Amino acid sequence: MTSEKRSSTEEVVDMELHCVRCQARLYVPLSQVSAVLASLERTGVAILICVCGQAQLIRSRRQQRHD
Ligand SMILES: [Zn+2]
């Protein structure tokens, strides 16, 4: 029985997306939100890793489509 588990409830941001694999709601820890948003700003996409290990590609809603 593991008595020690990091119980600090880290704040997360609801990405309003679901994993394509396990349908779990995707949340991003606040500590990583800035990195995700920076990636979105620069490239228009960012990658989230679901708890199941599935990588999710998310896209900026205000991306400009060129092609
Ligand atoms: Zn998943």
Coordinates of N, CA and C and ligand atoms in Angstrom, one line a residue:
M1 N 0.8 -1.2 0.0 CA 0.0 0.0 0.0 C 0.9 1.2 0.0
T2 N 0.8 2.0 -1.0 CA 1.6 3.2 -1.1 C 1.0 4.3 -0.3
S3 N 1.7 4.7 0.7 CA 1.2 5.8 1.5 C 1.6 7.2 0.9
E4 N 2.7 7.1 0.1 CA 3.2 8.4 -0.4 C 2.9 8.5 -1.9
K5 N 2.0 9.3 -2.1 CA 1.7 9.7 -3.5 C 1.5 11.2 -3.5
R6 N 2.0 11.8 -4.5 CA 2.0 13.2 -4.6 C 0.5 13.7 -4.6
S7 N 0.0 14.1 -3.5 CA -1.4 14.5 -3.4 C -1.6 16.0 -3.6
S8 N -0.6 16.7 -4.0 CA -0.8 18.1 -4.2 C -1.7 18.2 -5.5
T9 N -2.8 18.7 -5.3 CA -3.7 18.8 -6.5 C -3.3 19.9 -7.4
E10 N -2.6 19.6 -8.4 CA -2.1 20.6 -9.3 C -3.2 21.1 -10.1
E11 N -3.3 22.4 -10.3 CA -4.3 22.9 -11.1 C -4.1 22.6 -12.6
V12 N -5.2 22.3 -13.2 CA -5.2 21.9 -14.6 C -6.1 22.8 -15.4
V13 N -5.9 22.8 -16.7 CA -6.7 23.6 -17.6 C -7.5 22.6 -18.5
D14 N -8.7 22.8 -18.6 CA -9.6 21.9 -19.4 C -9.4 22.3 -20.8
M15 N -8.9 21.4 -21.7 CA -8.7 21.7 -23.1 C -9.9 21.5 -23.9
E16 N -11.0 21.1 -23.3 CA -12.3 20.8 -24.0 C -12.1 19.9 -25.2
L17 N -11.2 18.9 -24.9 CA -11.0 17.9 -26.0 C -11.0 16.6 -25.3
H18 N -11.3 15.6 -26.2 CA -11.3 14.2 -25.6 C -10.3 13.4 -26.4
C19 N -9.7 12.4 -25.7 CA -8.7 11.5 -26.3 C -9.4 10.7 -27.4
V20 N -8.8 10.6 -28.5 CA -9.4 9.8 -29.6 C -9.3 8.3 -29.3
R21 N -8.5 8.0 -28.3 CA -8.3 6.5 -28.0 C -9.2 6.1 -26.9
C22 N -9.1 6.8 -25.8 CA -9.8 6.3 -24.6 C -11.0 7.3 -24.2
Q23 N -11.1 8.4 -25.0 CA -12.2 9.3 -24.7 C -12.1 10.1 -23.4
A24 N -10.9 10.0 -22.8 CA -10.7 10.8 -21.6 C -10.6 12.3 -21.9
R25 N -11.2 13.0 -21.0 CA -11.1 14.5 -21.1 C -9.6 14.9 -21.0
L26 N -9.2 15.8 -21.8 CA -7.8 16.2 -21.8 C -7.6 17.5 -21.0
Y27 N -6.7 17.4 -20.0 CA -6.4 18.5 -19.2 C -4.9 18.8 -19.3
V28 N -4.5 20.0 -19.2 CA -3.1 20.3 -19.2 C -2.7 21.0 -17.8
P29 N -1.7 20.5 -17.2 CA -1.3 21.1 -15.9 C -0.9 22.5 -16.1
L30 N -1.2 23.4 -15.2 CA -0.9 24.8 -15.3 C 0.5 25.0 -15.6
S31 N 1.4 24.2 -15.1 CA 2.8 24.3 -15.3 C 3.2 24.1 -16.7
Q32 N 2.3 23.5 -17.5 CA 2.7 23.2 -18.9 C 1.9 24.0 -19.9
V33 N 0.9 24.7 -19.4 CA 0.0 25.5 -20.2 C 0.8 26.5 -21.1
S34 N 1.7 27.2 -20.4 CA 2.5 28.2 -21.1 C 3.3 27.6 -22.3
A35 N 3.8 26.4 -22.1 CA 4.5 25.7 -23.2 C 3.6 25.3 -24.3
V36 N 2.4 24.8 -23.9 CA 1.5 24.4 -24.9 C 1.0 25.6 -25.7
L37 N 0.7 26.7 -25.0 CA 0.2 27.9 -25.7 C 1.3 28.5 -26.6
A38 N 2.5 28.4 -26.1 CA 3.7 28.9 -26.9 C 3.8 28.1 -28.2
S39 N 3.6 26.8 -28.1 CA 3.7 26.0 -29.3 C 2.6 26.3 -30.3
L40 N 1.4 26.6 -29.7 CA 0.3 26.9 -30.5 C 0.5 28.3 -31.2
E41 N 1.1 29.2 -30.5 CA 1.3 30.5 -31.1 C 2.3 30.4 -32.2
R42 N 3.3 29.6 -32.0 CA 4.4 29.5 -33.0 C 4.0 28.6 -34.2
T43 N 3.5 27.5 -33.9 CA 3.3 26.5 -35.0 C 1.8 26.3 -35.3
G44 N 0.9 26.7 -34.4 CA -0.5 26.5 -34.7 C -1.0 25.2 -34.2
V45 N 0.0 24.3 -33.7 CA -0.4 23.0 -33.2 C 0.4 22.8 -31.9
A46 N -0.1 21.9 -31.1 CA 0.6 21.5 -29.9 C 0.2 20.0 -29.6
I47 N 1.1 19.4 -28.9 CA 0.8 18.0 -28.6 C 0.6 17.7 -27.1
L48 N -0.5 17.0 -26.9 CA -0.9 16.7 -25.5 C -0.8 15.2 -25.4
I49 N -0.3 14.7 -24.3 CA -0.2 13.3 -24.1 C -1.3 12.9 -23.0
C50 N -2.1 12.1 -23.5 CA -3.2 11.6 -22.6 C -2.7 10.7 -21.6
V51 N -3.4 10.4 -20.5 CA -3.0 9.5 -19.5 C -2.8 8.1 -20.0
C52 N -3.5 7.8 -21.1 CA -3.3 6.5 -21.7 C -2.1 6.4 -22.6
G53 N -1.4 7.5 -22.8 CA -0.2 7.5 -23.6 C -0.4 7.9 -25.0
Q54 N -1.7 8.2 -25.4 CA -2.0 8.6 -26.7 C -1.6 10.0 -26.9
A55 N -0.8 10.3 -27.9 CA -0.5 11.7 -28.2 C -1.6 12.4 -29.0
Q56 N -2.0 13.5 -28.5 CA -3.1 14.3 -29.2 C -2.6 15.5 -29.8
L57 N -2.9 15.7 -31.1 CA -2.5 16.9 -31.7 C -3.6 17.9 -31.6
I58 N -3.4 19.0 -31.0 CA -4.4 20.1 -31.0 C -4.0 21.2 -31.8
R59 N -5.0 21.9 -32.3 CA -4.7 23.0 -33.2 C -5.3 24.3 -32.7
S60 N -4.7 25.4 -33.0 CA -5.2 26.7 -32.6 C -6.5 27.0 -33.3
R61 N -7.4 27.5 -32.6 CA -8.7 27.8 -33.2 C -8.6 28.9 -34.1
R62 N -7.7 29.8 -33.9 CA -7.6 30.9 -34.8 C -6.4 30.8 -35.7
Q63 N -6.2 29.6 -36.1 CA -5.1 29.4 -37.1 C -5.5 29.9 -38.4
Q64 N -4.6 30.3 -39.2 CA -4.8 30.8 -40.5 C -4.5 29.7 -41.5
R65 N -5.4 29.4 -42.3 CA -5.2 28.4 -43.3 C -4.7 29.0 -44.6
H66 N -3.5 28.5 -45.0 CA -3.0 29.1 -46.2 C -3.2 28.2 -47.5
D67 N -3.2 27.0 -47.3 CA -3.4 26.1 -48.5 C -4.8 25.8 -48.8
Ligands
ZN1 ZN -6.4 8.5 -23.8

